[in-house]
PDB file of C-alpha atoms in Angstrom:
ATOM      1  CA  UNK P   1     109.538 -28.007  79.849  1.00  0.00           C
ATOM      2  CA  UNK P   2     112.521 -27.636  77.704  1.00  0.00           C
ATOM      3  CA  UNK P   3     112.635 -28.523  73.912  1.00  0.00           C
ATOM      4  CA  UNK P   4     115.263 -28.490  71.606  1.00  0.00           C
ATOM      5  CA  UNK P   5     115.045 -29.341  68.009  1.00  0.00           C
ATOM      6  CA  UNK P   6     117.760 -32.075  66.894  1.00  0.00           C
ATOM      7  CA  UNK P   7     118.700 -33.817  63.724  1.00  0.00           C
ATOM      8  CA  UNK P   8     114.965 -32.390  63.016  1.00  0.00           C
ATOM      9  CA  UNK P   9     113.659 -34.221  66.010  1.00  0.00           C
ATOM     10  CA  UNK P  10     112.236 -32.485  68.765  1.00  0.00           C
ATOM     11  CA  UNK P  11     114.215 -33.615  72.251  1.00  0.00           C
ATOM     12  CA  UNK P  12     112.012 -33.254  75.620  1.00  0.00           C
ATOM     13  CA  UNK P  13     115.150 -32.551  77.732  1.00  0.00           C
ATOM     14  CA  UNK P  14     116.074 -31.530  82.060  1.00  0.00           C
ATOM     15  CA  UNK P  15     118.357 -30.077  83.346  1.00  0.00           C
ATOM     16  CA  UNK P  16     119.240 -29.616  86.817  1.00  0.00           C
ATOM     17  CA  UNK P  17     121.920 -28.021  89.438  1.00  0.00           C
ATOM     18  CA  UNK P  18     124.238 -26.590  86.266  1.00  0.00           C
ATOM     19  CA  UNK P  19     127.080 -24.287  87.264  1.00  0.00           C
ATOM     20  CA  UNK P  20     130.347 -24.932  86.430  1.00  0.00           C
ATOM     21  CA  UNK P  21     132.024 -26.190  89.046  1.00  0.00           C
ATOM     22  CA  UNK P  22     129.478 -29.299  89.181  1.00  0.00           C
ATOM     23  CA  UNK P  23     130.431 -32.685  87.079  1.00  0.00           C
ATOM     24  CA  UNK P  24     128.113 -33.831  84.717  1.00  0.00           C
ATOM     25  CA  UNK P  25     126.087 -36.669  84.445  1.00  0.00           C
ATOM     26  CA  UNK P  26     124.001 -37.840  81.652  1.00  0.00           C
ATOM     27  CA  UNK P  27     121.048 -40.268  81.904  1.00  0.00           C
ATOM     28  CA  UNK P  28     119.720 -42.890  79.090  1.00  0.00           C
ATOM     29  CA  UNK P  29     116.579 -44.481  79.693  1.00  0.00           C
ATOM     30  CA  UNK P  30     116.163 -47.987  78.727  1.00  0.00           C
ATOM     31  CA  UNK P  31     113.605 -49.107  75.523  1.00  0.00           C
ATOM     32  CA  UNK P  32     109.580 -48.116  76.504  1.00  0.00           C
ATOM     33  CA  UNK P  33     110.399 -46.238  79.198  1.00  0.00           C
ATOM     34  CA  UNK P  34     111.043 -42.010  79.644  1.00  0.00           C
ATOM     35  CA  UNK P  35     113.303 -40.000  82.247  1.00  0.00           C
ATOM     36  CA  UNK P  36     111.101 -40.337  85.167  1.00  0.00           C
ATOM     37  CA  UNK P  37     112.906 -43.753  85.856  1.00  0.00           C
ATOM     38  CA  UNK P  38     116.203 -41.659  87.051  1.00  0.00           C
ATOM     39  CA  UNK P  39     113.862 -39.933  89.224  1.00  0.00           C
ATOM     40  CA  UNK P  40     114.943 -41.716  92.669  1.00  0.00           C
ATOM     41  CA  UNK P  41     118.419 -41.327  91.548  1.00  0.00           C
ATOM     42  CA  UNK P  42     118.269 -37.999  90.775  1.00  0.00           C
ATOM     43  CA  UNK P  43     116.834 -36.829  94.182  1.00  0.00           C
ATOM     44  CA  UNK P  44     119.719 -38.391  95.816  1.00  0.00           C
ATOM     45  CA  UNK P  45     122.579 -37.230  93.244  1.00  0.00           C
ATOM     46  CA  UNK P  46     121.574 -33.870  92.337  1.00  0.00           C
ATOM     47  CA  UNK P  47     122.654 -32.127  95.407  1.00  0.00           C
ATOM     48  CA  UNK P  48     126.099 -33.313  93.783  1.00  0.00           C
ATOM     49  CA  UNK P  49     125.931 -33.624  90.313  1.00  0.00           C
ATOM     50  CA  UNK P  50     124.683 -31.435  87.483  1.00  0.00           C
ATOM     51  CA  UNK P  51     122.523 -33.316  85.577  1.00  0.00           C
ATOM     52  CA  UNK P  52     120.849 -34.235  82.059  1.00  0.00           C
ATOM     53  CA  UNK P  53     118.120 -35.940  81.470  1.00  0.00           C
ATOM     54  CA  UNK P  54     116.038 -36.444  78.015  1.00  0.00           C
ATOM     55  CA  UNK P  55     113.924 -38.550  75.757  1.00  0.00           C
ATOM     56  CA  UNK P  56     115.173 -39.744  73.130  1.00  0.00           C
ATOM     57  CA  UNK P  57     113.444 -39.788  69.784  1.00  0.00           C
ATOM     58  CA  UNK P  58     110.215 -41.924  70.138  1.00  0.00           C
ATOM     59  CA  UNK P  59     109.616 -41.948  73.372  1.00  0.00           C
ATOM     60  CA  UNK P  60     108.245 -39.712  76.483  1.00  0.00           C
ATOM     61  CA  UNK P  61     107.437 -36.212  74.958  1.00  0.00           C
ATOM     62  CA  UNK P  62     109.980 -36.049  71.969  1.00  0.00           C
ATOM     63  CA  UNK P  63     109.023 -36.773  68.899  1.00  0.00           C
ATOM     64  CA  UNK P  64     109.212 -39.328  66.291  1.00  0.00           C
ATOM     65  CA  UNK P  65     111.126 -38.746  64.043  1.00  0.00           C
ATOM     66  CA  UNK P  66     111.736 -41.095  61.274  1.00  0.00           C
ATOM     67  CA  UNK P  67     111.585 -44.807  61.949  1.00  0.00           C
ATOM     68  CA  UNK P  68     113.370 -47.648  61.958  1.00  0.00           C
ATOM     69  CA  UNK P  69     116.460 -46.224  63.595  1.00  0.00           C
ATOM     70  CA  UNK P  70     119.903 -47.146  63.251  1.00  0.00           C
ATOM     71  CA  UNK P  71     121.168 -46.708  66.809  1.00  0.00           C
ATOM     72  CA  UNK P  72     123.972 -44.336  65.577  1.00  0.00           C
ATOM     73  CA  UNK P  73     120.332 -42.046  65.009  1.00  0.00           C
ATOM     74  CA  UNK P  74     119.915 -42.067  68.432  1.00  0.00           C
ATOM     75  CA  UNK P  75     123.597 -41.998  69.523  1.00  0.00           C
ATOM     76  CA  UNK P  76     124.087 -38.484  66.991  1.00  0.00           C
ATOM     77  CA  UNK P  77     120.986 -37.081  68.819  1.00  0.00           C
ATOM     78  CA  UNK P  78     122.427 -37.594  71.955  1.00  0.00           C
ATOM     79  CA  UNK P  79     125.590 -35.754  70.472  1.00  0.00           C
ATOM     80  CA  UNK P  80     123.392 -32.932  69.570  1.00  0.00           C
ATOM     81  CA  UNK P  81     122.178 -32.397  72.538  1.00  0.00           C
ATOM     82  CA  UNK P  82     125.129 -32.224  74.622  1.00  0.00           C
ATOM     83  CA  UNK P  83     126.744 -29.916  72.304  1.00  0.00           C
ATOM     84  CA  UNK P  84     123.973 -27.553  72.187  1.00  0.00           C
ATOM     85  CA  UNK P  85     123.905 -27.487  76.200  1.00  0.00           C
ATOM     86  CA  UNK P  86     128.036 -26.512  75.688  1.00  0.00           C
ATOM     87  CA  UNK P  87     128.799 -30.112  78.111  1.00  0.00           C
ATOM     88  CA  UNK P  88     132.782 -30.935  76.778  1.00  0.00           C
ATOM     89  CA  UNK P  89     132.889 -33.744  79.394  1.00  0.00           C
ATOM     90  CA  UNK P  90     130.388 -35.785  80.916  1.00  0.00           C
ATOM     91  CA  UNK P  91     129.785 -39.575  82.580  1.00  0.00           C
ATOM     92  CA  UNK P  92     127.010 -41.271  81.204  1.00  0.00           C
ATOM     93  CA  UNK P  93     124.872 -43.598  82.158  1.00  0.00           C
ATOM     94  CA  UNK P  94     122.736 -46.346  80.420  1.00  0.00           C
ATOM     95  CA  UNK P  95     120.015 -48.193  81.351  1.00  0.00           C
ATOM     96  CA  UNK P  96     119.304 -51.103  78.884  1.00  0.00           C
ATOM     97  CA  UNK P  97     119.410 -49.205  74.881  1.00  0.00           C
ATOM     98  CA  UNK P  98     120.812 -46.462  76.810  1.00  0.00           C
ATOM     99  CA  UNK P  99     123.744 -48.261  77.198  1.00  0.00           C
ATOM    100  CA  UNK P 100     123.960 -48.778  73.851  1.00  0.00           C
ATOM    101  CA  UNK P 101     123.638 -44.943  73.447  1.00  0.00           C
ATOM    102  CA  UNK P 102     126.340 -44.647  75.952  1.00  0.00           C
ATOM    103  CA  UNK P 103     129.049 -46.762  74.126  1.00  0.00           C
ATOM    104  CA  UNK P 104     127.763 -45.279  70.965  1.00  0.00           C
ATOM    105  CA  UNK P 105     128.813 -41.549  71.889  1.00  0.00           C
ATOM    106  CA  UNK P 106     132.143 -43.021  73.261  1.00  0.00           C
ATOM    107  CA  UNK P 107     132.936 -44.498  70.177  1.00  0.00           C
ATOM    108  CA  UNK P 108     131.588 -41.418  68.454  1.00  0.00           C
ATOM    109  CA  UNK P 109     133.098 -38.425  70.392  1.00  0.00           C
ATOM    110  CA  UNK P 110     135.311 -40.241  73.083  1.00  0.00           C
ATOM    111  CA  UNK P 111     136.722 -36.369  74.082  1.00  0.00           C
ATOM    112  CA  UNK P 112     132.974 -36.065  75.217  1.00  0.00           C
ATOM    113  CA  UNK P 113     132.685 -38.597  78.034  1.00  0.00           C
ATOM    114  CA  UNK P 114     134.616 -39.293  80.646  1.00  0.00           C
ATOM    115  CA  UNK P 115     133.115 -42.049  82.921  1.00  0.00           C
ATOM    116  CA  UNK P 116     130.404 -44.856  81.434  1.00  0.00           C
ATOM    117  CA  UNK P 117     127.642 -46.338  84.070  1.00  0.00           C
ATOM    118  CA  UNK P 118     126.701 -49.147  81.794  1.00  0.00           C
ATOM    119  CA  UNK P 119     123.249 -50.652  82.957  1.00  0.00           C
ATOM    120  CA  UNK P 120     121.432 -53.787  82.085  1.00  0.00           C
ATOM    121  CA  UNK P 121     123.009 -53.800  79.415  1.00  0.00           C
ATOM    122  CA  UNK P 122     125.412 -54.794  76.915  1.00  0.00           C
ATOM    123  CA  UNK P 123     127.839 -54.460  73.857  1.00  0.00           C
ATOM    124  CA  UNK P 124     125.176 -57.042  72.195  1.00  0.00           C
ATOM    125  CA  UNK P 125     121.998 -57.144  72.647  1.00  0.00           C
ATOM    126  CA  UNK P 126     119.634 -60.134  71.800  1.00  0.00           C
ATOM    127  CA  UNK P 127     119.475 -61.980  67.807  1.00  0.00           C
ATOM    128  CA  UNK P 128     117.897 -60.749  65.274  1.00  0.00           C
ATOM    129  CA  UNK P 129     115.379 -63.450  65.339  1.00  0.00           C
ATOM    130  CA  UNK P 130     113.993 -62.757  69.164  1.00  0.00           C
ATOM    131  CA  UNK P 131     113.373 -58.782  68.098  1.00  0.00           C
ATOM    132  CA  UNK P 132     112.313 -60.025  64.698  1.00  0.00           C
ATOM    133  CA  UNK P 133     109.644 -61.976  66.735  1.00  0.00           C
ATOM    134  CA  UNK P 134     109.153 -59.367  69.860  1.00  0.00           C
ATOM    135  CA  UNK P 135     108.214 -56.800  66.895  1.00  0.00           C
ATOM    136  CA  UNK P 136     106.223 -59.027  65.310  1.00  0.00           C
ATOM    137  CA  UNK P 137     103.441 -59.250  69.021  1.00  0.00           C
ATOM    138  CA  UNK P 138     103.585 -55.087  68.886  1.00  0.00           C
ATOM    139  CA  UNK P 139     102.795 -54.850  64.972  1.00  0.00           C
ATOM    140  CA  UNK P 140      99.850 -57.090  65.618  1.00  0.00           C
ATOM    141  CA  UNK P 141      98.823 -56.603  69.199  1.00  0.00           C
ATOM    142  CA  UNK P 142     100.447 -52.602  70.291  1.00  0.00           C
ATOM    143  CA  UNK P 143     102.308 -52.703  73.083  1.00  0.00           C
ATOM    144  CA  UNK P 144      99.634 -53.932  74.864  1.00  0.00           C
ATOM    145  CA  UNK P 145     100.462 -57.214  74.144  1.00  0.00           C
ATOM    146  CA  UNK P 146     103.777 -57.209  75.229  1.00  0.00           C
ATOM    147  CA  UNK P 147     103.486 -55.524  78.555  1.00  0.00           C
ATOM    148  CA  UNK P 148     102.677 -58.695  80.954  1.00  0.00           C
ATOM    149  CA  UNK P 149     105.630 -60.099  80.324  1.00  0.00           C
ATOM    150  CA  UNK P 150     108.211 -56.710  79.129  1.00  0.00           C
ATOM    151  CA  UNK P 151     106.583 -56.011  83.355  1.00  0.00           C
ATOM    152  CA  UNK P 152     108.400 -60.100  84.205  1.00  0.00           C
ATOM    153  CA  UNK P 153     111.167 -58.670  83.100  1.00  0.00           C
ATOM    154  CA  UNK P 154     111.432 -55.461  83.979  1.00  0.00           C
ATOM    155  CA  UNK P 155     110.762 -56.607  87.754  1.00  0.00           C
ATOM    156  CA  UNK P 156     111.425 -58.852  90.373  1.00  0.00           C
ATOM    157  CA  UNK P 157     108.549 -61.057  91.720  1.00  0.00           C
ATOM    158  CA  UNK P 158     108.645 -59.247  94.909  1.00  0.00           C
ATOM    159  CA  UNK P 159     108.478 -56.057  93.432  1.00  0.00           C
ATOM    160  CA  UNK P 160     105.394 -57.329  91.511  1.00  0.00           C
ATOM    161  CA  UNK P 161     103.812 -58.032  94.521  1.00  0.00           C
ATOM    162  CA  UNK P 162     104.508 -55.518  96.865  1.00  0.00           C
ATOM    163  CA  UNK P 163     104.589 -52.688  94.393  1.00  0.00           C
ATOM    164  CA  UNK P 164     101.523 -53.272  92.877  1.00  0.00           C
ATOM    165  CA  UNK P 165     100.618 -49.592  92.225  1.00  0.00           C
ATOM    166  CA  UNK P 166     104.218 -48.586  91.028  1.00  0.00           C
ATOM    167  CA  UNK P 167     104.032 -51.852  88.657  1.00  0.00           C
ATOM    168  CA  UNK P 168     100.384 -50.429  86.947  1.00  0.00           C
ATOM    169  CA  UNK P 169     102.621 -46.609  86.580  1.00  0.00           C
ATOM    170  CA  UNK P 170     105.103 -48.292  85.202  1.00  0.00           C
ATOM    171  CA  UNK P 171     102.932 -50.590  83.058  1.00  0.00           C
ATOM    172  CA  UNK P 172     101.407 -46.899  81.916  1.00  0.00           C
ATOM    173  CA  UNK P 173     104.344 -45.838  80.716  1.00  0.00           C
ATOM    174  CA  UNK P 174     105.706 -48.682  78.640  1.00  0.00           C
ATOM    175  CA  UNK P 175     102.305 -48.876  77.011  1.00  0.00           C
ATOM    176  CA  UNK P 176     101.978 -44.862  76.454  1.00  0.00           C
ATOM    177  CA  UNK P 177     104.820 -45.229  74.719  1.00  0.00           C
ATOM    178  CA  UNK P 178     104.103 -44.946  70.351  1.00  0.00           C
ATOM    179  CA  UNK P 179     104.294 -48.027  68.536  1.00  0.00           C
ATOM    180  CA  UNK P 180     107.446 -46.350  65.973  1.00  0.00           C
ATOM    181  CA  UNK P 181     109.121 -45.523  68.498  1.00  0.00           C
ATOM    182  CA  UNK P 182     109.038 -49.056  70.083  1.00  0.00           C
ATOM    183  CA  UNK P 183     109.132 -50.796  67.245  1.00  0.00           C
ATOM    184  CA  UNK P 184     112.159 -48.178  65.758  1.00  0.00           C
ATOM    185  CA  UNK P 185     114.487 -48.549  68.784  1.00  0.00           C
ATOM    186  CA  UNK P 186     114.399 -52.331  68.384  1.00  0.00           C
ATOM    187  CA  UNK P 187     115.130 -52.338  65.170  1.00  0.00           C
ATOM    188  CA  UNK P 188     118.337 -50.162  66.061  1.00  0.00           C
ATOM    189  CA  UNK P 189     118.771 -52.457  68.948  1.00  0.00           C
ATOM    190  CA  UNK P 190     118.554 -55.542  66.778  1.00  0.00           C
ATOM    191  CA  UNK P 191     120.968 -54.044  64.809  1.00  0.00           C
ATOM    192  CA  UNK P 192     123.690 -52.746  67.309  1.00  0.00           C
ATOM    193  CA  UNK P 193     126.816 -55.136  67.813  1.00  0.00           C
ATOM    194  CA  UNK P 194     130.163 -52.615  69.964  1.00  0.00           C
ATOM    195  CA  UNK P 195     131.319 -56.000  70.248  1.00  0.00           C
ATOM    196  CA  UNK P 196     134.989 -55.661  68.559  1.00  0.00           C
ATOM    197  CA  UNK P 197     134.814 -51.380  69.775  1.00  0.00           C
ATOM    198  CA  UNK P 198     134.777 -52.631  73.471  1.00  0.00           C
ATOM    199  CA  UNK P 199     138.129 -53.151  74.553  1.00  0.00           C
ATOM    200  CA  UNK P 200     138.694 -49.845  72.861  1.00  0.00           C
ATOM    201  CA  UNK P 201     136.755 -48.167  75.868  1.00  0.00           C
ATOM    202  CA  UNK P 202     139.229 -46.613  78.319  1.00  0.00           C
ATOM    203  CA  UNK P 203     137.309 -44.537  80.717  1.00  0.00           C
ATOM    204  CA  UNK P 204     136.483 -46.005  84.243  1.00  0.00           C
ATOM    205  CA  UNK P 205     133.397 -47.563  83.105  1.00  0.00           C
ATOM    206  CA  UNK P 206     131.433 -49.953  85.381  1.00  0.00           C
ATOM    207  CA  UNK P 207     128.648 -52.328  84.348  1.00  0.00           C
ATOM    208  CA  UNK P 208     126.010 -52.842  86.682  1.00  0.00           C
ATOM    209  CA  UNK P 209     122.944 -55.715  86.632  1.00  0.00           C
ATOM    210  CA  UNK P 210     120.159 -56.576  88.840  1.00  0.00           C
ATOM    211  CA  UNK P 211     120.179 -59.834  90.264  1.00  0.00           C
ATOM    212  CA  UNK P 212     116.797 -61.307  88.679  1.00  0.00           C
ATOM    213  CA  UNK P 213     116.783 -59.235  85.304  1.00  0.00           C
ATOM    214  CA  UNK P 214     114.511 -60.923  82.869  1.00  0.00           C
ATOM    215  CA  UNK P 215     116.811 -59.003  79.591  1.00  0.00           C
ATOM    216  CA  UNK P 216     119.258 -58.406  79.754  1.00  0.00           C
ATOM    217  CA  UNK P 217     120.975 -61.388  83.036  1.00  0.00           C
ATOM    218  CA  UNK P 218     123.739 -60.940  84.615  1.00  0.00           C
ATOM    219  CA  UNK P 219     125.886 -63.449  82.957  1.00  0.00           C
ATOM    220  CA  UNK P 220     125.090 -60.562  79.481  1.00  0.00           C
ATOM    221  CA  UNK P 221     126.208 -58.268  81.190  1.00  0.00           C
ATOM    222  CA  UNK P 222     129.410 -59.132  83.129  1.00  0.00           C
ATOM    223  CA  UNK P 223     130.496 -60.934  79.282  1.00  0.00           C
ATOM    224  CA  UNK P 224     130.749 -56.973  78.650  1.00  0.00           C
ATOM    225  CA  UNK P 225     131.955 -55.842  81.696  1.00  0.00           C
ATOM    226  CA  UNK P 226     134.667 -58.648  80.657  1.00  0.00           C
ATOM    227  CA  UNK P 227     135.299 -57.012  76.811  1.00  0.00           C
ATOM    228  CA  UNK P 228     136.469 -53.447  78.464  1.00  0.00           C
ATOM    229  CA  UNK P 229     139.063 -53.120  80.383  1.00  0.00           C
ATOM    230  CA  UNK P 230     139.579 -52.691  84.207  1.00  0.00           C
ATOM    231  CA  UNK P 231     135.680 -52.252  83.873  1.00  0.00           C
ATOM    232  CA  UNK P 232     133.561 -52.693  86.581  1.00  0.00           C
ATOM    233  CA  UNK P 233     130.749 -55.309  87.724  1.00  0.00           C
ATOM    234  CA  UNK P 234     128.365 -55.044  89.656  1.00  0.00           C
ATOM    235  CA  UNK P 235     125.052 -57.033  90.861  1.00  0.00           C
ATOM    236  CA  UNK P 236     122.242 -55.627  92.770  1.00  0.00           C
ATOM    237  CA  UNK P 237     120.216 -57.847  94.647  1.00  0.00           C
ATOM    238  CA  UNK P 238     116.227 -57.822  94.511  1.00  0.00           C
ATOM    239  CA  UNK P 239     116.171 -56.410  90.886  1.00  0.00           C
ATOM    240  CA  UNK P 240     115.464 -56.897  87.775  1.00  0.00           C
ATOM    241  CA  UNK P 241     115.796 -54.496  84.423  1.00  0.00           C
ATOM    242  CA  UNK P 242     115.201 -51.446  86.225  1.00  0.00           C
ATOM    243  CA  UNK P 243     117.388 -51.369  88.954  1.00  0.00           C
ATOM    244  CA  UNK P 244     117.511 -47.849  89.208  1.00  0.00           C
ATOM    245  CA  UNK P 245     113.391 -47.401  90.390  1.00  0.00           C
ATOM    246  CA  UNK P 246     113.643 -51.363  92.073  1.00  0.00           C
ATOM    247  CA  UNK P 247     116.651 -50.177  94.136  1.00  0.00           C
ATOM    248  CA  UNK P 248     117.534 -46.538  93.273  1.00  0.00           C
ATOM    249  CA  UNK P 249     120.022 -46.790  96.183  1.00  0.00           C
ATOM    250  CA  UNK P 250     122.467 -49.090  95.207  1.00  0.00           C
ATOM    251  CA  UNK P 251     122.603 -47.565  91.918  1.00  0.00           C
ATOM    252  CA  UNK P 252     123.119 -43.906  93.433  1.00  0.00           C
ATOM    253  CA  UNK P 253     125.719 -45.456  95.540  1.00  0.00           C
ATOM    254  CA  UNK P 254     127.434 -47.137  92.499  1.00  0.00           C
ATOM    255  CA  UNK P 255     127.276 -43.984  90.734  1.00  0.00           C
ATOM    256  CA  UNK P 256     129.029 -42.074  92.871  1.00  0.00           C
ATOM    257  CA  UNK P 257     131.284 -44.883  93.698  1.00  0.00           C
ATOM    258  CA  UNK P 258     132.961 -44.127  89.464  1.00  0.00           C
ATOM    259  CA  UNK P 259     132.055 -40.182  89.478  1.00  0.00           C
ATOM    260  CA  UNK P 260     134.746 -39.846  92.278  1.00  0.00           C
ATOM    261  CA  UNK P 261     137.425 -41.910  89.370  1.00  0.00           C
ATOM    262  CA  UNK P 262     136.481 -39.459  87.664  1.00  0.00           C
TER     263      UNK P 262
END
């Protein structure tokens, strides 16, 4: 396992197939998950691309830092990790808050980002009342109080019916997220708004969403694609908010299509 101190936070990360001739894909995961959500996509892509995975602060094996966070805290962490590893250009694939982090990295350090794959995310996700209500549930009852509702947003009814063991594993991942990490990152999402900056994105970009996403529905993701000049928009059938876990082959295919444009 690899750990690095960035901005006073210990970040857990993994690098795969790093060689001078391989284009780099950086994956940034969603709220309440760790980088294992990308495992099936990485298994498909790692022979052809260099891969960087990491747990953002307050998640997985990374340390908590000092919540609440701003989205720029997460952006600065990723920028620091990329700089330390000597990466000068990468395609960033971010899911949900990971998509906000990807957008923030582009706006903060555009020369580092040669392409964006924005999965189940938006330039703005939800409103303050929604996030404050969700945070209040967690403050009172912990993540256990939110897990059932969250799993309905994350995965399609078919996944709930036919992949119950995997569902239990993702529920465990969610409930074992540090409470402070969840609340700190929820505050960062609540306050993040890249709508005014989205038209400035000039690198190849695709916005991707599961057709049954209950957290960032297709209409929200499409509204972000419409803000970004030339951005593609792809709907993945039979998937909720975590299509990289539910329909990884479809996600990997889209990633390869973007990489072919870089």
